[in-house]
mmCIF file of C-alpha atoms in Angstrom:
data_model
loop_
_atom_site.group_PDB
_atom_site.id
_atom_site.type_symbol
_atom_site.label_atom_id
_atom_site.label_comp_id
_atom_site.label_asym_id
_atom_site.label_seq_id
_atom_site.Cartn_x
_atom_site.Cartn_y
_atom_site.Cartn_z
ATOM 1 C CA MET W 1 -85.751 137.975 -64.966
ATOM 2 C CA CYS W 2 -88.916 139.570 -63.906
ATOM 3 C CA MET W 3 -88.053 140.168 -60.254
ATOM 4 C CA ASN W 4 -85.433 142.172 -60.684
ATOM 5 C CA THR W 5 -86.292 143.974 -64.165
ATOM 6 C CA TYR W 6 -88.151 147.842 -65.236
ATOM 7 C CA LEU W 7 -89.080 147.566 -68.264
ATOM 8 C CA PHE W 8 -89.529 151.304 -69.864
ATOM 9 C CA ARG W 9 -92.213 151.961 -72.475
ATOM 10 C CA VAL W 10 -91.791 154.915 -74.691
ATOM 11 C CA ASP W 11 -90.911 155.847 -78.729
ATOM 12 C CA ALA W 12 -88.506 158.692 -80.462
ATOM 13 C CA SER W 13 -89.746 159.995 -83.918
ATOM 14 C CA GLU W 14 -89.626 162.880 -86.146
ATOM 15 C CA GLU W 15 -92.894 163.312 -85.603
ATOM 16 C CA ILE W 16 -92.318 162.973 -81.175
ATOM 17 C CA GLY W 17 -88.993 164.079 -81.077
ATOM 18 C CA MET W 18 -86.259 162.315 -78.895
ATOM 19 C CA GLY W 19 -87.423 164.339 -75.688
ATOM 20 C CA HIS W 20 -89.143 160.737 -73.541
ATOM 21 C CA LEU W 21 -86.679 158.695 -74.543
ATOM 22 C CA ILE W 22 -84.213 160.785 -73.511
ATOM 23 C CA ARG W 23 -85.778 161.202 -69.930
ATOM 24 C CA SER W 24 -85.946 156.805 -70.358
ATOM 25 C CA LEU W 25 -82.672 156.512 -70.698
ATOM 26 C CA SER W 26 -81.925 158.766 -67.985
ATOM 27 C CA LEU W 27 -84.275 157.392 -65.086
ATOM 28 C CA ALA W 28 -82.365 153.510 -66.610
ATOM 29 C CA SER W 29 -79.045 155.739 -66.156
ATOM 30 C CA GLU W 30 -79.585 157.321 -62.884
ATOM 31 C CA ILE W 31 -81.693 153.396 -61.360
ATOM 32 C CA LYS W 32 -78.894 150.852 -62.059
ATOM 33 C CA LYS W 33 -76.380 153.606 -60.958
ATOM 34 C CA GLN W 34 -78.319 153.686 -57.506
ATOM 35 C CA SER W 35 -79.199 149.437 -57.981
ATOM 36 C CA PHE W 36 -76.133 147.020 -59.354
ATOM 37 C CA ASP W 37 -78.515 144.027 -59.155
ATOM 38 C CA ILE W 38 -81.049 145.105 -61.814
ATOM 39 C CA GLN W 39 -82.221 144.698 -65.322
ATOM 40 C CA ASN W 40 -83.401 148.103 -67.753
ATOM 41 C CA VAL W 41 -85.404 146.346 -71.033
ATOM 42 C CA PHE W 42 -87.541 149.076 -73.351
ATOM 43 C CA LEU W 43 -90.286 148.704 -74.957
ATOM 44 C CA THR W 44 -90.904 150.374 -78.457
ATOM 45 C CA SER W 45 -92.715 149.676 -81.810
ATOM 46 C CA GLU W 46 -90.066 152.522 -83.539
ATOM 47 C CA LYS W 47 -86.585 151.631 -85.190
ATOM 48 C CA TYR W 48 -85.133 155.234 -84.563
ATOM 49 C CA ALA W 49 -85.530 154.307 -80.779
ATOM 50 C CA PHE W 50 -84.736 150.752 -80.829
ATOM 51 C CA GLU W 51 -81.240 151.862 -82.604
ATOM 52 C CA ILE W 52 -79.962 154.352 -80.437
ATOM 53 C CA ILE W 53 -81.601 152.660 -77.096
ATOM 54 C CA GLN W 54 -79.204 149.406 -78.325
ATOM 55 C CA GLU W 55 -76.237 151.900 -78.741
ATOM 56 C CA ALA W 56 -76.586 153.101 -75.202
ATOM 57 C CA GLY W 57 -76.238 149.020 -74.020
ATOM 58 C CA TYR W 58 -79.821 148.119 -72.704
ATOM 59 C CA ASP W 59 -81.871 145.490 -74.358
ATOM 60 C CA VAL W 60 -85.019 146.307 -76.551
ATOM 61 C CA ILE W 61 -87.711 145.474 -77.391
ATOM 62 C CA LEU W 62 -89.222 145.779 -80.206
ATOM 63 C CA ASN W 63 -93.121 145.463 -81.775
ATOM 64 C CA LYS W 64 -92.600 144.389 -84.573
ATOM 65 C CA GLN W 65 -96.073 142.992 -85.639
ATOM 66 C CA ARG W 66 -97.285 146.572 -84.873
ATOM 67 C CA LEU W 67 -99.249 145.038 -82.472
ATOM 68 C CA ASP W 68 -102.118 147.461 -81.032
ATOM 69 C CA GLU W 69 -100.562 148.463 -77.823
ATOM 70 C CA GLU W 70 -102.136 147.709 -75.229
ATOM 71 C CA GLU W 71 -101.663 144.197 -76.498
ATOM 72 C CA PHE W 72 -97.729 145.051 -76.845
ATOM 73 C CA LEU W 73 -97.725 146.067 -73.086
ATOM 74 C CA LYS W 74 -100.171 142.521 -73.060
ATOM 75 C CA GLU W 75 -97.414 140.538 -74.566
ATOM 76 C CA ASN W 76 -93.917 141.290 -72.733
ATOM 77 C CA MET W 77 -95.854 142.155 -68.819
ATOM 78 C CA PHE W 78 -94.489 139.029 -68.138
ATOM 79 C CA ARG W 79 -90.731 140.219 -68.054
ATOM 80 C CA GLY W 80 -90.232 142.925 -65.932
ATOM 81 C CA GLY W 81 -91.274 144.403 -62.439
ATOM 82 C CA LEU W 82 -92.568 147.583 -62.559
ATOM 83 C CA LEU W 83 -93.449 149.154 -65.848
ATOM 84 C CA PHE W 84 -93.011 152.069 -66.446
ATOM 85 C CA ILE W 85 -95.170 154.166 -68.936
ATOM 86 C CA ASP W 86 -93.839 157.363 -71.028
ATOM 87 C CA LYS W 87 -95.660 157.254 -74.329
ATOM 88 C CA LEU W 88 -98.080 159.520 -75.419
ATOM 89 C CA TYR W 89 -101.655 157.199 -76.016
ATOM 90 C CA ASP W 90 -105.044 157.333 -74.800
ATOM 91 C CA TYR W 91 -104.600 153.999 -72.450
ATOM 92 C CA SER W 92 -107.673 152.384 -71.547
ATOM 93 C CA PRO W 93 -109.305 152.435 -67.353
ATOM 94 C CA GLY W 94 -109.967 149.318 -67.618
ATOM 95 C CA PHE W 95 -106.056 148.250 -69.373
ATOM 96 C CA ILE W 96 -104.465 150.303 -66.497
ATOM 97 C CA ALA W 97 -106.376 148.428 -63.843
ATOM 98 C CA ASP W 98 -106.202 144.914 -64.923
ATOM 99 C CA ILE W 99 -101.872 144.885 -66.033
ATOM 100 C CA LYS W 100 -101.540 147.367 -62.411
ATOM 101 C CA GLU W 101 -103.109 143.402 -60.596
ATOM 102 C CA LYS W 102 -99.599 142.019 -62.416
ATOM 103 C CA ILE W 103 -96.932 144.648 -62.425
ATOM 104 C CA SER W 104 -96.208 147.755 -60.334
ATOM 105 C CA VAL W 105 -97.279 150.338 -63.063
ATOM 106 C CA VAL W 106 -95.606 154.596 -63.128
ATOM 107 C CA MET W 107 -96.982 156.531 -65.849
ATOM 108 C CA PHE W 108 -94.703 159.184 -67.352
ATOM 109 C CA HIS W 109 -96.079 162.600 -68.660
ATOM 110 C CA ASN W 110 -99.300 161.195 -70.388
ATOM 111 C CA LEU W 111 -102.360 162.290 -68.688
ATOM 112 C CA CYS W 112 -105.226 159.758 -70.044
ATOM 113 C CA GLU W 113 -107.852 158.674 -68.444
ATOM 114 C CA GLY W 114 -105.753 155.256 -67.731
ATOM 115 C CA THR W 115 -103.629 157.246 -65.684
ATOM 116 C CA TYR W 116 -105.736 157.833 -62.528
ATOM 117 C CA TYR W 117 -105.845 153.747 -62.717
ATOM 118 C CA ALA W 118 -102.039 153.808 -62.126
ATOM 119 C CA ASP W 119 -100.020 152.804 -59.411
ATOM 120 C CA ALA W 120 -97.820 156.439 -59.755
ATOM 121 C CA PHE W 121 -98.272 159.326 -62.152
ATOM 122 C CA ILE W 122 -95.842 161.295 -62.771
ATOM 123 C CA LEU W 123 -96.878 164.637 -64.220
ATOM 124 C CA PRO W 124 -92.590 166.873 -64.548
ATOM 125 C CA SER W 125 -93.785 169.892 -65.086
ATOM 126 C CA ALA W 126 -95.544 173.720 -63.950
ATOM 127 C CA HIS W 127 -98.122 174.836 -66.166
ATOM 128 C CA SER W 128 -101.031 172.565 -65.947
ATOM 129 C CA PRO W 129 -104.293 173.120 -64.653
ATOM 130 C CA ASP W 130 -105.659 172.985 -60.853
ATOM 131 C CA GLU W 131 -108.819 171.241 -62.618
ATOM 132 C CA VAL W 132 -106.157 168.284 -62.697
ATOM 133 C CA LEU W 133 -103.896 168.619 -60.096
ATOM 134 C CA ASN W 134 -106.986 168.277 -57.920
ATOM 135 C CA ASP W 135 -108.772 165.893 -59.422
ATOM 136 C CA ALA W 136 -110.893 164.363 -56.932
ATOM 137 C CA ARG W 137 -109.713 160.831 -59.116
ATOM 138 C CA TRP W 138 -105.837 160.428 -57.917
ATOM 139 C CA ASN W 139 -107.584 160.108 -53.989
ATOM 140 C CA GLN W 140 -110.560 157.868 -55.086
ATOM 141 C CA ASN W 141 -108.048 154.672 -56.841
ATOM 142 C CA LYS W 142 -104.978 155.871 -54.663
ATOM 143 C CA VAL W 143 -102.290 157.145 -57.853
ATOM 144 C CA ASN W 144 -99.806 158.174 -56.186
ATOM 145 C CA PHE W 145 -99.241 161.856 -58.018
ATOM 146 C CA TYR W 146 -96.602 163.812 -58.235
ATOM 147 C CA HIS W 147 -96.310 167.766 -59.785
ATOM 148 C CA GLY W 148 -94.244 170.528 -60.268
ATOM 149 C CA PHE W 149 -90.895 171.307 -60.815
ATOM 150 C CA ASP W 150 -89.988 168.939 -58.718
ATOM 151 C CA TYR W 151 -89.774 165.950 -61.112
ATOM 152 C CA VAL W 152 -88.833 168.361 -64.418
ATOM 153 C CA ILE W 153 -86.058 165.879 -65.515
ATOM 154 C CA LEU W 154 -83.600 167.877 -67.333
ATOM 155 C CA ASN W 155 -80.063 166.847 -69.354
ATOM 156 C CA GLU W 156 -77.802 165.434 -68.634
ATOM 157 C CA LYS W 157 -75.418 168.295 -69.716
ATOM 158 C CA ILE W 158 -77.810 170.818 -68.903
ATOM 159 C CA ARG W 159 -78.669 169.102 -65.368
ATOM 160 C CA THR W 160 -74.308 170.019 -64.418
ATOM 161 C CA SER W 161 -73.132 172.935 -66.289
ATOM 162 C CA ARG W 162 -75.158 175.205 -64.743
ATOM 163 C CA ASN W 163 -71.788 177.020 -63.819
ATOM 164 C CA LEU W 164 -70.823 176.798 -67.803
ATOM 165 C CA VAL W 165 -73.357 179.795 -68.498
ATOM 166 C CA HIS W 166 -72.578 182.999 -69.849
ATOM 167 C CA SER W 167 -72.945 185.667 -71.444
ATOM 168 C CA ALA W 168 -70.188 185.940 -74.750
ATOM 169 C CA SER W 169 -68.160 188.835 -75.149
ATOM 170 C CA GLY W 170 -68.761 191.751 -77.233
ATOM 171 C CA HIS W 171 -71.782 190.531 -79.018
ATOM 172 C CA THR W 172 -75.265 189.767 -77.680
ATOM 173 C CA LYS W 173 -75.838 185.689 -78.909
ATOM 174 C CA ILE W 174 -79.717 184.955 -79.620
ATOM 175 C CA VAL W 175 -80.525 180.873 -79.508
ATOM 176 C CA ILE W 176 -83.153 179.910 -81.603
ATOM 177 C CA THR W 177 -84.514 176.344 -80.941
ATOM 178 C CA THR W 178 -87.935 175.267 -82.360
ATOM 179 C CA GLY W 179 -86.971 171.866 -81.412
ATOM 180 C CA GLY W 180 -85.720 168.201 -82.493
ATOM 181 C CA SER W 181 -88.377 167.939 -86.027
ATOM 182 C CA ASP W 182 -90.102 170.991 -86.072
ATOM 183 C CA PRO W 183 -92.836 169.872 -87.582
ATOM 184 C CA ARG W 184 -95.015 173.214 -88.041
ATOM 185 C CA GLY W 185 -91.762 175.414 -89.147
ATOM 186 C CA VAL W 186 -91.435 176.819 -87.365
ATOM 187 C CA LEU W 187 -88.205 178.278 -87.569
ATOM 188 C CA PHE W 188 -89.049 180.174 -90.915
ATOM 189 C CA THR W 189 -91.376 182.012 -89.893
ATOM 190 C CA LEU W 190 -88.584 182.997 -86.555
ATOM 191 C CA PHE W 191 -86.398 183.712 -89.325
ATOM 192 C CA ASP W 192 -89.019 185.882 -91.556
ATOM 193 C CA TRP W 193 -89.214 187.983 -88.288
ATOM 194 C CA LEU W 194 -85.330 188.488 -86.971
ATOM 195 C CA ILE W 195 -83.754 189.085 -90.080
ATOM 196 C CA LYS W 196 -86.254 192.014 -89.486
ATOM 197 C CA ILE W 197 -84.163 193.395 -86.733
ATOM 198 C CA ASN W 198 -81.033 196.910 -86.821
ATOM 199 C CA ALA W 199 -79.859 195.754 -83.524
ATOM 200 C CA ASN W 200 -76.010 195.990 -84.074
ATOM 201 C CA SER W 201 -73.069 193.356 -82.452
ATOM 202 C CA VAL W 202 -76.424 191.147 -82.715
ATOM 203 C CA GLU W 203 -75.611 187.550 -83.458
ATOM 204 C CA PHE W 204 -78.876 184.531 -84.133
ATOM 205 C CA THR W 205 -77.161 180.997 -84.473
ATOM 206 C CA PHE W 206 -80.512 178.774 -85.414
ATOM 207 C CA LEU W 207 -80.449 175.188 -84.125
ATOM 208 C CA VAL W 208 -81.514 172.161 -86.212
ATOM 209 C CA GLY W 209 -82.261 168.735 -84.819
ATOM 210 C CA ASP W 210 -81.137 165.361 -86.412
ATOM 211 C CA LEU W 211 -85.629 164.686 -87.019
ATOM 212 C CA PHE W 212 -85.729 168.059 -88.813
ATOM 213 C CA MET W 213 -89.151 167.880 -91.237
ATOM 214 C CA HIS W 214 -87.234 170.259 -94.065
ATOM 215 C CA LYS W 215 -84.539 169.979 -94.688
ATOM 216 C CA GLN W 216 -84.969 171.128 -98.296
ATOM 217 C CA LYS W 217 -86.114 174.433 -97.700
ATOM 218 C CA LEU W 218 -83.023 174.396 -95.381
ATOM 219 C CA GLU W 219 -80.722 173.543 -97.521
ATOM 220 C CA ALA W 220 -82.073 176.511 -100.267
ATOM 221 C CA LEU W 221 -82.371 179.312 -96.557
ATOM 222 C CA MET W 222 -78.949 178.003 -95.976
ATOM 223 C CA LEU W 223 -77.245 179.241 -99.267
ATOM 224 C CA ASN W 224 -78.520 183.414 -98.860
ATOM 225 C CA LEU W 225 -77.472 183.837 -95.061
ATOM 226 C CA PRO W 226 -77.245 186.973 -94.003
ATOM 227 C CA ALA W 227 -73.713 187.422 -91.562
ATOM 228 C CA SER W 228 -74.648 187.633 -88.782
ATOM 229 C CA PHE W 229 -76.965 184.403 -88.858
ATOM 230 C CA LYS W 230 -76.255 180.627 -87.910
ATOM 231 C CA VAL W 231 -77.619 177.281 -88.497
ATOM 232 C CA VAL W 232 -75.582 175.305 -86.688
ATOM 233 C CA PRO W 233 -76.565 170.916 -86.077
ATOM 234 C CA TYR W 234 -78.708 170.807 -82.464
ATOM 235 C CA ASN W 235 -75.649 170.877 -79.881
ATOM 236 C CA VAL W 236 -76.448 172.202 -75.591
ATOM 237 C CA GLU W 237 -73.680 173.990 -75.189
ATOM 238 C CA GLU W 238 -74.438 176.888 -77.962
ATOM 239 C CA PHE W 239 -77.051 177.621 -74.736
ATOM 240 C CA PHE W 240 -73.433 178.197 -72.460
ATOM 241 C CA ASP W 241 -72.668 181.606 -73.676
ATOM 242 C CA ALA W 242 -76.341 182.987 -74.837
ATOM 243 C CA SER W 243 -77.283 186.309 -73.665
ATOM 244 C CA ILE W 244 -81.994 184.681 -74.630
ATOM 245 C CA VAL W 245 -83.138 182.291 -76.180
ATOM 246 C CA ILE W 246 -85.667 181.421 -78.199
ATOM 247 C CA SER W 247 -87.498 178.756 -77.833
ATOM 248 C CA THR W 248 -90.998 177.035 -78.985
ATOM 249 C CA PHE W 249 -92.687 175.617 -75.072
ATOM 250 C CA GLY W 250 -91.963 172.620 -74.324
ATOM 251 C CA VAL W 251 -88.847 170.447 -72.272
ATOM 252 C CA THR W 252 -85.807 173.569 -73.503
ATOM 253 C CA SER W 253 -88.858 176.252 -72.157
ATOM 254 C CA TYR W 254 -88.115 173.437 -68.835
ATOM 255 C CA GLU W 255 -83.829 174.246 -68.949
ATOM 256 C CA MET W 256 -83.522 177.995 -70.105
ATOM 257 C CA LEU W 257 -85.250 178.179 -66.391
ATOM 258 C CA TYR W 258 -83.336 175.775 -64.652
ATOM 259 C CA LEU W 259 -79.870 177.593 -66.638
ATOM 260 C CA GLY W 260 -80.766 181.416 -65.199
ATOM 261 C CA ILE W 261 -81.115 182.334 -69.172
ATOM 262 C CA PRO W 262 -83.821 185.194 -70.471
ATOM 263 C CA LEU W 263 -86.255 183.167 -72.833
ATOM 264 C CA ILE W 264 -89.048 183.798 -75.062
ATOM 265 C CA SER W 265 -90.969 181.495 -75.772
ATOM 266 C CA VAL W 266 -93.580 180.702 -78.763
ATOM 267 C CA ALA W 267 -95.829 177.747 -79.150
ATOM 268 C CA HIS W 268 -96.240 175.980 -82.215
ATOM 269 C CA ALA W 269 -100.020 174.799 -81.057
ATOM 270 C CA GLU W 270 -102.496 176.612 -79.250
ATOM 271 C CA THR W 271 -102.473 173.043 -75.443
ATOM 272 C CA ASN W 272 -99.094 174.109 -75.759
ATOM 273 C CA ALA W 273 -99.756 178.040 -75.104
ATOM 274 C CA LYS W 274 -102.499 177.521 -72.870
ATOM 275 C CA ALA W 275 -99.569 175.303 -71.371
ATOM 276 C CA ALA W 276 -96.739 178.189 -71.148
ATOM 277 C CA ASN W 277 -99.206 180.975 -70.699
ATOM 278 C CA LEU W 278 -100.326 178.856 -67.388
ATOM 279 C CA LEU W 279 -96.379 178.107 -66.534
ATOM 280 C CA TYR W 280 -96.148 182.580 -67.679
ATOM 281 C CA LYS W 281 -98.372 183.278 -65.166
ATOM 282 C CA ARG W 282 -97.431 181.653 -61.848
ATOM 283 C CA THR W 283 -93.662 182.579 -62.357
ATOM 284 C CA GLN W 284 -93.755 186.090 -64.348
ATOM 285 C CA ALA W 285 -90.093 183.974 -65.848
ATOM 286 C CA PHE W 286 -90.123 184.739 -69.034
ATOM 287 C CA ILE W 287 -91.386 186.186 -71.334
ATOM 288 C CA ASP W 288 -94.259 184.641 -73.209
ATOM 289 C CA HIS W 289 -95.821 185.223 -77.230
ATOM 290 C CA GLY W 290 -98.122 182.714 -77.244
ATOM 291 C CA LEU W 291 -98.889 180.695 -80.303
ATOM 292 C CA ILE W 292 -97.033 181.686 -82.930
ATOM 293 C CA ASP W 293 -100.114 182.152 -85.007
ATOM 294 C CA GLN W 294 -101.825 184.741 -83.801
ATOM 295 C CA ALA W 295 -97.769 186.169 -81.539
ATOM 296 C CA ASP W 296 -97.517 189.578 -83.535
ATOM 297 C CA GLN W 297 -94.756 190.881 -85.393
ATOM 298 C CA GLU W 298 -93.808 193.825 -84.184
ATOM 299 C CA LYS W 299 -94.393 193.509 -80.671
ATOM 300 C CA PHE W 300 -91.998 190.313 -81.268
ATOM 301 C CA ASN W 301 -89.286 192.176 -82.271
ATOM 302 C CA ASN W 302 -89.557 194.888 -79.872
ATOM 303 C CA ASP W 303 -90.083 193.427 -77.034
ATOM 304 C CA LEU W 304 -86.519 191.432 -77.894
ATOM 305 C CA LEU W 305 -84.737 194.372 -78.854
ATOM 306 C CA GLN W 306 -85.566 195.580 -75.396
ATOM 307 C CA LEU W 307 -84.747 192.385 -73.684
ATOM 308 C CA ILE W 308 -81.866 193.196 -75.670
ATOM 309 C CA ALA W 309 -81.013 196.588 -74.918
ATOM 310 C CA SER W 310 -81.351 196.025 -70.653
ATOM 311 C CA GLU W 311 -79.068 193.781 -68.521
ATOM 312 C CA GLU W 312 -81.184 194.828 -66.198
ATOM 313 C CA GLN W 313 -85.060 193.825 -67.404
ATOM 314 C CA ARG W 314 -82.373 189.874 -68.097
ATOM 315 C CA THR W 315 -81.181 189.937 -64.695
ATOM 316 C CA MET W 316 -84.140 190.206 -62.996
ATOM 317 C CA LEU W 317 -85.625 186.919 -66.154
ATOM 318 C CA ALA W 318 -82.705 185.076 -65.192
ATOM 319 C CA ALA W 319 -83.045 186.061 -60.620
ATOM 320 C CA LYS W 320 -86.508 185.144 -60.417
ATOM 321 C CA SER W 321 -85.692 181.466 -62.965
ATOM 322 C CA LEU W 322 -83.128 179.800 -61.640
ATOM 323 C CA THR W 323 -85.243 179.421 -57.847
ATOM 324 C CA LEU W 324 -87.868 177.697 -59.764
ATOM 325 C CA LEU W 325 -85.381 173.966 -60.226
ATOM 326 C CA ASP W 326 -83.304 172.244 -58.135
ATOM 327 C CA GLY W 327 -82.377 170.021 -60.954
ATOM 328 C CA LYS W 328 -82.961 166.447 -58.827
ATOM 329 C CA GLY W 329 -86.047 165.600 -60.598
ATOM 330 C CA ILE W 330 -83.953 162.253 -62.178
ATOM 331 C CA GLN W 331 -83.189 161.610 -58.361
ATOM 332 C CA ARG W 332 -86.373 161.972 -57.279
ATOM 333 C CA GLY W 333 -88.078 159.918 -60.906
ATOM 334 C CA ALA W 334 -85.538 156.645 -59.763
ATOM 335 C CA GLN W 335 -86.407 157.099 -56.306
ATOM 336 C CA ILE W 336 -90.461 156.880 -57.088
ATOM 337 C CA LEU W 337 -89.527 154.019 -59.575
ATOM 338 C CA MET W 338 -86.999 152.306 -56.660
ATOM 339 C CA GLU W 339 -90.230 152.896 -54.384
ATOM 340 C CA GLN W 340 -92.992 151.421 -57.264
ATOM 341 C CA PHE W 341 -90.588 148.559 -57.153
ATOM 342 C CA PHE W 342 -90.220 147.319 -53.829
ATOM 343 C CA LYS W 343 -93.734 148.128 -52.332
#
């Protein structure tokens, strides 16, 4: 199985959400399209991810013995010719340097000390600080380093639906999404803020992921929703007729920039807030309100009301954002993996 097999190390759970797994499944599918005689095998420590991968039709190995992360990879690396790692873990430099003598190693998104010793690293974002982008270790260790908008991997339904985006007729639809699990309960903070807004013909739609961690509190909230408020299961199609999206900073932010939908960003953690601020400074393509705990509710609501009222501002934000991503990150990512596999 080794010579024609790609190994994907990835997890999904309430704590980390679905983003890593969705990206890896998309890459596996794209590689399969380009090379029919290869196999994709997934390695995971989460039963939830194990079941989803099986349903997708791929072979998957579950870390049933709960081995240490590096031991788990050492035990299974003989199964493939390339190891793709999309997991947030502090891999040691010695470990990565050692295993890449036996298998090509491509790391994705997770910036740790071990990353600087991989064969290749893909940083699918445009919000990394300059000290990361210009780190001398990329060249010193001969790491093939790819970063920026060109390597953002979009949800396939988002990627193929840019031409479906249109504003809802007769009213302003505002979609709110706070991530798959929303561990900080940002949804409830935004609900408390938005319920104070007095605007005619405005509909607020809150999207809730399968892994949402506060379902009991949400059920109580839904008992007395105003007529203009809806809470629905997460569905990307809800974005397609949105006038404005309010989102915690992350993958969804990039998806909205790709679709050209005016975006207001808040962050649930300090690291996300810093990243959002960097991206805002580099693009000026959305409205950034920083860390939710430090955001000014009055300013947030005033900015939203202004955006609702100003078609010119919405058009300007959309025009800026539509120039940033071309939607071909999945093809570029698959090409990098194939080049590393056959090097």
